[in-house]
């Protein structure tokens, strides 16, 4: 019975404290997303149908996408820093 009231009090605190509630919900979403991706990866049989050439081509495409994303992030960071310095000079 003590465990029930302890869990109830914990649930109440989490429900009332917004940052805790949002963090818990984000963790639950992340966990469910990972579970779905794992299930899809195991049941799809995607890589079983690839030839060794296809597998290496997929790896190259994956690396290219990551390089593109890193480049976009870098350019975005540079634009943000430039706009932040331009904004501070005007003040």
Short mmCIF file of C-alpha atoms in Angstrom, two decimals:
data_model
loop_
_atom_site.label_atom_id
_atom_site.label_comp_id
_atom_site.label_asym_id
_atom_site.label_seq_id
_atom_site.Cartn_x
_atom_site.Cartn_y
_atom_site.Cartn_z
CA UNK A 1 0.00 0.00 0.00
CA UNK A 2 2.91 2.37 0.74
CA UNK A 3 4.29 1.70 -2.72
CA UNK A 4 0.97 2.70 -4.28
CA UNK A 5 0.93 6.05 -2.46
CA UNK A 6 4.58 6.65 -3.28
CA UNK A 7 3.92 6.04 -6.98
CA UNK A 8 0.82 8.20 -6.81
CA UNK A 9 2.80 11.06 -5.20
CA UNK A 10 5.54 10.70 -7.80
CA UNK A 11 2.99 10.79 -10.64
CA UNK A 12 1.39 13.88 -9.11
CA UNK A 13 4.73 15.70 -8.85
CA UNK A 14 5.61 14.81 -12.44
CA UNK A 15 2.17 15.95 -13.62
CA UNK A 16 2.43 19.29 -11.81
CA UNK A 17 6.05 20.18 -12.62
CA UNK A 18 6.07 21.09 -16.30
CA UNK A 19 9.80 20.51 -17.07
CA UNK A 20 9.65 17.05 -15.48
CA UNK A 21 6.48 16.19 -17.37
CA UNK A 22 7.91 17.34 -20.70
CA UNK A 23 11.20 15.50 -20.11
CA UNK A 24 9.37 12.28 -19.21
CA UNK A 25 7.13 12.52 -22.26
CA UNK A 26 10.12 13.14 -24.54
CA UNK A 27 11.88 10.10 -23.09
CA UNK A 28 8.78 7.97 -23.65
CA UNK A 29 8.53 9.20 -27.26
CA UNK A 30 12.22 8.47 -27.85
CA UNK A 31 11.84 4.98 -26.42
CA UNK A 32 8.79 4.23 -28.58
CA UNK A 33 10.52 5.60 -31.70
CA UNK A 34 13.54 3.38 -31.09
CA UNK A 35 11.33 0.35 -30.50
CA UNK A 36 9.43 0.96 -33.75
CA UNK A 37 12.66 1.43 -35.72
CA UNK A 38 14.07 -1.76 -34.23
CA UNK A 39 10.94 -3.73 -35.11
CA UNK A 40 10.91 -2.33 -38.66
CA UNK A 41 14.60 -3.06 -39.16
CA UNK A 42 14.25 -6.64 -37.94
CA UNK A 43 11.10 -7.44 -39.90
CA UNK A 44 11.76 -5.61 -43.17
CA UNK A 45 14.59 -7.78 -44.43
CA UNK A 46 15.96 -4.75 -46.23
CA UNK A 47 19.66 -5.56 -46.04
CA UNK A 48 19.17 -9.23 -46.83
CA UNK A 49 18.12 -8.37 -50.37
CA UNK A 50 21.15 -6.14 -51.06
CA UNK A 51 24.14 -7.34 -52.98
CA UNK A 52 27.60 -6.47 -51.63
CA UNK A 53 27.77 -3.69 -54.23
CA UNK A 54 24.39 -2.36 -53.14
CA UNK A 55 25.42 -2.51 -49.50
CA UNK A 56 28.55 -0.44 -50.19
CA UNK A 57 26.51 2.01 -52.28
CA UNK A 58 24.08 2.46 -49.39
CA UNK A 59 27.01 3.16 -47.07
CA UNK A 60 28.33 5.81 -49.49
CA UNK A 61 24.91 7.47 -49.70
CA UNK A 62 24.65 7.46 -45.90
CA UNK A 63 28.07 9.13 -45.59
CA UNK A 64 27.10 11.72 -48.20
CA UNK A 65 23.90 12.57 -46.34
CA UNK A 66 25.84 12.99 -43.09
CA UNK A 67 28.38 15.28 -44.79
CA UNK A 68 25.54 17.35 -46.24
CA UNK A 69 23.87 17.63 -42.84
CA UNK A 70 27.13 18.66 -41.19
CA UNK A 71 27.67 21.29 -43.89
CA UNK A 72 24.15 22.65 -43.42
CA UNK A 73 24.64 22.80 -39.65
CA UNK A 74 27.96 24.59 -40.06
CA UNK A 75 26.51 27.17 -42.47
CA UNK A 76 23.54 27.71 -40.20
CA UNK A 77 25.81 28.23 -37.20
CA UNK A 78 27.94 30.71 -39.19
CA UNK A 79 24.84 32.66 -40.30
CA UNK A 80 23.55 32.74 -36.73
CA UNK A 81 26.89 33.98 -35.38
CA UNK A 82 27.10 36.61 -38.11
CA UNK A 83 23.57 37.84 -37.42
CA UNK A 84 24.26 37.87 -33.68
CA UNK A 85 27.41 39.99 -34.16
CA UNK A 86 25.65 42.28 -36.65
CA UNK A 87 22.80 42.76 -34.19
CA UNK A 88 25.13 43.56 -31.29
CA UNK A 89 27.05 46.14 -33.36
CA UNK A 90 23.84 48.03 -34.13
CA UNK A 91 22.90 48.39 -30.47
#
